[in-house]
mmCIF file of C-alpha atoms in Angstrom:
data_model
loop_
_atom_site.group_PDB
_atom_site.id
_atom_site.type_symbol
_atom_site.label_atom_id
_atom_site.label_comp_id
_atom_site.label_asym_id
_atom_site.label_seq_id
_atom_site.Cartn_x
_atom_site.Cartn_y
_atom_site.Cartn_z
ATOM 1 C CA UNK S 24 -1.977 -25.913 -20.911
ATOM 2 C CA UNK S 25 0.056 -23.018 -18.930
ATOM 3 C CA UNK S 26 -1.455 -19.454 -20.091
ATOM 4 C CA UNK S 27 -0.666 -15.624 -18.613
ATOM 5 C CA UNK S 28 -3.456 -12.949 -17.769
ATOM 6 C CA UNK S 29 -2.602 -9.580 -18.075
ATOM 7 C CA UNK S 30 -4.270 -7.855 -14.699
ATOM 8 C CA UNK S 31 -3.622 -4.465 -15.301
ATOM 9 C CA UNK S 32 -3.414 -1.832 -18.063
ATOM 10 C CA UNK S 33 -4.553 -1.210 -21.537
ATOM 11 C CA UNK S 34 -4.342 -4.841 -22.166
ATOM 12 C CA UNK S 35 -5.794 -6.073 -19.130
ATOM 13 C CA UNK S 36 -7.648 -9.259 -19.699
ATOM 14 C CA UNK S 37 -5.916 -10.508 -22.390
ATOM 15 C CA UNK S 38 -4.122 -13.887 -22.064
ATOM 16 C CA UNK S 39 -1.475 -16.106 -23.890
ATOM 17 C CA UNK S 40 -1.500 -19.924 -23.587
ATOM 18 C CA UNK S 41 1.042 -22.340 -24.836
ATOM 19 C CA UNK S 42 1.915 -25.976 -24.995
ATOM 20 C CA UNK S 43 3.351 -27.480 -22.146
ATOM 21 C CA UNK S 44 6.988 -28.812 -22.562
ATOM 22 C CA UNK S 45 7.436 -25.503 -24.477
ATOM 23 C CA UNK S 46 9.071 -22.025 -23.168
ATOM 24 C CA UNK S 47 7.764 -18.728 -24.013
ATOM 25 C CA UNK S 48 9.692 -15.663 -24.296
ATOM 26 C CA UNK S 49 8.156 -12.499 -22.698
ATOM 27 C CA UNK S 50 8.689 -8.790 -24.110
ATOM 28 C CA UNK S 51 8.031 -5.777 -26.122
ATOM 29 C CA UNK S 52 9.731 -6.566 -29.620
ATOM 30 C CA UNK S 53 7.744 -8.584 -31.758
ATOM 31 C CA UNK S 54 10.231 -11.128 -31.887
ATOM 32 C CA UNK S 55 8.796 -12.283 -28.340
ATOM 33 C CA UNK S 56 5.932 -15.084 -27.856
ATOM 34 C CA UNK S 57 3.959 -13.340 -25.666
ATOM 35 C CA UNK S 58 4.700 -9.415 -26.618
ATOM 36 C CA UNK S 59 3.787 -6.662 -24.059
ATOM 37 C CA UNK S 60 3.893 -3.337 -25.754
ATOM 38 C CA UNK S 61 3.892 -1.402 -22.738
ATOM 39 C CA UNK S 62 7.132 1.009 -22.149
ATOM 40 C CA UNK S 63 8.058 -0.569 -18.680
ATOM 41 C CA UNK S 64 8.576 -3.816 -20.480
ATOM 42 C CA UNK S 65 12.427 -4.690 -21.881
ATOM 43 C CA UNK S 66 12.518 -6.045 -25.567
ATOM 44 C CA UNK S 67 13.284 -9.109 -24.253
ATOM 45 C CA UNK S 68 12.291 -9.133 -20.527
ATOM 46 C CA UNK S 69 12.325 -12.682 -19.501
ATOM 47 C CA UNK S 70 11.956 -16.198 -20.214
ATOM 48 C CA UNK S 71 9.315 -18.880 -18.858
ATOM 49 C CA UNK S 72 11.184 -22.633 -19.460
ATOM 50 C CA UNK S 73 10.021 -26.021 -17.961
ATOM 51 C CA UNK S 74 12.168 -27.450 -15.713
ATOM 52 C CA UNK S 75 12.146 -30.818 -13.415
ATOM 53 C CA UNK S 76 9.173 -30.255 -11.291
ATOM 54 C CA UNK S 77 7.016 -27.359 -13.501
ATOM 55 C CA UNK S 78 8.064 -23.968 -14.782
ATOM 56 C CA UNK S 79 10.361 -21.526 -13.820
ATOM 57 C CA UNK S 80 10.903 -17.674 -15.142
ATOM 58 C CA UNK S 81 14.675 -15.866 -15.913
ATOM 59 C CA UNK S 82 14.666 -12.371 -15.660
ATOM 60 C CA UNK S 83 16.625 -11.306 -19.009
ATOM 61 C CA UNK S 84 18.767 -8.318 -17.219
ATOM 62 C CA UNK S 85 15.448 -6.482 -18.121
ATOM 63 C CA UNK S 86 15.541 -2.584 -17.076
ATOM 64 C CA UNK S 87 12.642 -2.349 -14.971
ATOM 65 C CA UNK S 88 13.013 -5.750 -13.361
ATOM 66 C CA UNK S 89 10.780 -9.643 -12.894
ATOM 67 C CA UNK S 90 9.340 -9.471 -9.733
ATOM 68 C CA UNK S 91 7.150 -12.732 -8.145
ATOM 69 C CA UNK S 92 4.689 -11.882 -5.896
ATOM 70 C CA UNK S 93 5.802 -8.802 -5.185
ATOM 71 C CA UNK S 94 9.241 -10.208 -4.906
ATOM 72 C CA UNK S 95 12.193 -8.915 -7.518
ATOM 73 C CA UNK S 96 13.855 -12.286 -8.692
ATOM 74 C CA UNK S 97 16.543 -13.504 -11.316
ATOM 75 C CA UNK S 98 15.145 -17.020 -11.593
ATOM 76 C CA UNK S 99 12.460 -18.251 -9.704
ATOM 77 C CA UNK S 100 10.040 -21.515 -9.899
ATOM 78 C CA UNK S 101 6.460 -20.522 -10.838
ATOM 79 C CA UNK S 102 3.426 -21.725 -9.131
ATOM 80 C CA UNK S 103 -0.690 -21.553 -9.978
ATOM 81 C CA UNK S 104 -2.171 -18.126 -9.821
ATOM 82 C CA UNK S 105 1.651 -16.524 -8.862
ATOM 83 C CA UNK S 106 1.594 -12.967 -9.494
ATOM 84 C CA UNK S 107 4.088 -12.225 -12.385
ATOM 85 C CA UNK S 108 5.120 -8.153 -12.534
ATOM 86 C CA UNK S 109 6.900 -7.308 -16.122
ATOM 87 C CA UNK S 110 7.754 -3.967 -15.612
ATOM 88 C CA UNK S 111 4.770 -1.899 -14.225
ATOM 89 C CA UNK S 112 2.153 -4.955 -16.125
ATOM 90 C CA UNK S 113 1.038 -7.244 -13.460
ATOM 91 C CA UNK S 114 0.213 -10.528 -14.612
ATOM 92 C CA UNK S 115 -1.359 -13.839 -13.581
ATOM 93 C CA UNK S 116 0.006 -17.299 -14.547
ATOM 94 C CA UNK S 117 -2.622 -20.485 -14.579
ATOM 95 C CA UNK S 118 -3.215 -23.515 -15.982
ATOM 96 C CA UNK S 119 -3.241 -27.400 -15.097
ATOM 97 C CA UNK S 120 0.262 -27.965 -16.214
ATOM 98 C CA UNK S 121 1.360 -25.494 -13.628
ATOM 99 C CA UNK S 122 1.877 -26.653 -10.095
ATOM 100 C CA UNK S 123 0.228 -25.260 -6.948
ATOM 101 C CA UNK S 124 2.191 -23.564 -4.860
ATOM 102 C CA UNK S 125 2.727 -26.228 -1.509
ATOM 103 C CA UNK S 126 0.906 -24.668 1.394
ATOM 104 C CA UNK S 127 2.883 -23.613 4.397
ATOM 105 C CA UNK S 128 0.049 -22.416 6.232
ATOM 106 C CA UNK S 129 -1.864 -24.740 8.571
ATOM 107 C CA UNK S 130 -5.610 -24.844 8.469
ATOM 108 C CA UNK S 131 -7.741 -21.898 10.039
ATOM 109 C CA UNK S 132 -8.910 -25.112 12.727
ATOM 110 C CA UNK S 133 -5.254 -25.656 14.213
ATOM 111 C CA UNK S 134 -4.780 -21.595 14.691
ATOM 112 C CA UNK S 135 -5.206 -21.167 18.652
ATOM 113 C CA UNK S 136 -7.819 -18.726 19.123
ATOM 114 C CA UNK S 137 -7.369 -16.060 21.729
ATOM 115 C CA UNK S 138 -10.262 -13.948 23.301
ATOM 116 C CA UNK S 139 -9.271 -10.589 24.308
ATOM 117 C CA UNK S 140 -11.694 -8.612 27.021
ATOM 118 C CA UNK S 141 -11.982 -4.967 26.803
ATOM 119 C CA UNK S 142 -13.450 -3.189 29.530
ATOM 120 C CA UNK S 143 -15.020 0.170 29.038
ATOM 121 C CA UNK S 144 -12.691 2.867 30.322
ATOM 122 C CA UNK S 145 -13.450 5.184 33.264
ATOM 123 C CA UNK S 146 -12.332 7.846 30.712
ATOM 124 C CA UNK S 147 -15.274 10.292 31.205
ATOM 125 C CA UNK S 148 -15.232 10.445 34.759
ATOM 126 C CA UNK S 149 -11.313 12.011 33.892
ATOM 127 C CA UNK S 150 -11.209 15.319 32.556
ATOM 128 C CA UNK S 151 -9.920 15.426 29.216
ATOM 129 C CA UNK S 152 -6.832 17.891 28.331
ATOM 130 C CA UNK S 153 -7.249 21.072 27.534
ATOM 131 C CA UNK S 154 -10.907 21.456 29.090
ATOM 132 C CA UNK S 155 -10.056 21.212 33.223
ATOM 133 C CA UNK S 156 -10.743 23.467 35.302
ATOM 134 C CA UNK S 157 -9.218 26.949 35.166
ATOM 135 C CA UNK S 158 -6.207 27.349 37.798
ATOM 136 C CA UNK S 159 -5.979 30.126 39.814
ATOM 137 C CA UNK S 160 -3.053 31.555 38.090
ATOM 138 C CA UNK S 161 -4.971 31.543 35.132
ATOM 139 C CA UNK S 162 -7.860 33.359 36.978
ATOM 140 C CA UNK S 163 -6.027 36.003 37.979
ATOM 141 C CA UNK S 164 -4.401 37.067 34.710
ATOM 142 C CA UNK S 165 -7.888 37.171 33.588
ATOM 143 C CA UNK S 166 -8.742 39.339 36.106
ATOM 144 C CA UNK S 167 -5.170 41.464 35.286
ATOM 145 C CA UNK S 168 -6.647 41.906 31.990
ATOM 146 C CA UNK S 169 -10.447 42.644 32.784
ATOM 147 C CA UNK S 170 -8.834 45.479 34.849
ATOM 148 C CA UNK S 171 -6.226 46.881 32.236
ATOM 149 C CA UNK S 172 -8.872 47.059 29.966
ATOM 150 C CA UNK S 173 -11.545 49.144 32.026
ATOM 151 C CA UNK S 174 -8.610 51.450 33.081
ATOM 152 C CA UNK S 175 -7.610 52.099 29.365
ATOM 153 C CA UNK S 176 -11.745 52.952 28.392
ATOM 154 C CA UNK S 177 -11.907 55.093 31.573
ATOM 155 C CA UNK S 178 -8.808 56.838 30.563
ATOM 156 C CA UNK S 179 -10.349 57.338 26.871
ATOM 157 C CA UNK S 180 -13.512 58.471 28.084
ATOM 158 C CA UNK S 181 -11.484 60.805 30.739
ATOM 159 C CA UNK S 182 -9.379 62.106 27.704
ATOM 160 C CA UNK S 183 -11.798 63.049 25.207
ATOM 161 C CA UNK S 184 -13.878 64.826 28.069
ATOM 162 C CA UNK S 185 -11.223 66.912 28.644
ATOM 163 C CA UNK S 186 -10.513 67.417 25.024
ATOM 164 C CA UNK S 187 -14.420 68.473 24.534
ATOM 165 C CA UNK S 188 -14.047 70.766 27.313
ATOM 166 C CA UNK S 189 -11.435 72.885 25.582
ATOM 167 C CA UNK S 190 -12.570 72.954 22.173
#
């Protein structure tokens, strides 16, 4: 017997089973077998129909769209455990009477395995930017500075000496 999980939302966790050999319609007006009553959903957002082979779903021109694992669709042939998005509600679809998906993927044994050899990097024997050694031209605009600033205290020292003086 086919059935849908709802995997997100206020209704998460609820689920709708029907016979096989039967289609369900899927959307927000009560009309609907398996009604959603979430805003994202269309009134009547989509259809899930046997067909030669299992089950396949037909987006009904719904507003926010079908999508199939992760996938936006029109019609599409549903698998075991396929990932069903109505809207923003994310969905699961299960059962016996729904066919597993044929595996395209070869077993984790017949992946070639590569090793990949990292060798520590002579990084800290390289100075790092921003902390090498001061150049000279830097040095001597320190120096440029160290000196304009003594000559501006002596000056200020010189001036209100003088100022003292007269008062």
């Amino acid at each position: 017997m086919p059935s849908i999980t709802i995997l997100n939302g206020e209704e998460t966790g609820r689920t709708y089973e029907w016979s096989a050999g039967t289609g369900i319609r899927v959307g927000r007006n009560a009309a609907n077998d398996f009604v959603i009553t979430n805003a994202s959903v269309s009134g009547e957002h989509c259809i899930i129909e046997p067909c030669e082979g299992g089950w396949r779903i037909k987006d009904n021109d719904s507003t926010n769209g079908t999508r199939l694992n992760d996938q936006p669709i029109t019609m599409a042939m549903l698998h075991r455990n396929d990932v069903i998005k109505f809207g923003d509600i994310v969905a699961s679809i299960r059962g016996e009477d729904v066919p597993e998906a044929e595996s395209n993927v070869e077993s984790v044994e017949s992946i070639p395995r590569t090793t990949i050899v990292m060798r520590p990097s002579d990084a800290a024997t390289r100075p790092v930017d921003g902390f090498t050694k001061k150049s000279e031209s830097k040095k001597l605009f320190n120096v440029i500075i160290v000196c304009a600033v003594i000559a501006i205290v002596v000056l200020a020292v010189m001036l209100l000496m003088k100022t003292s003086g007269n008062a």
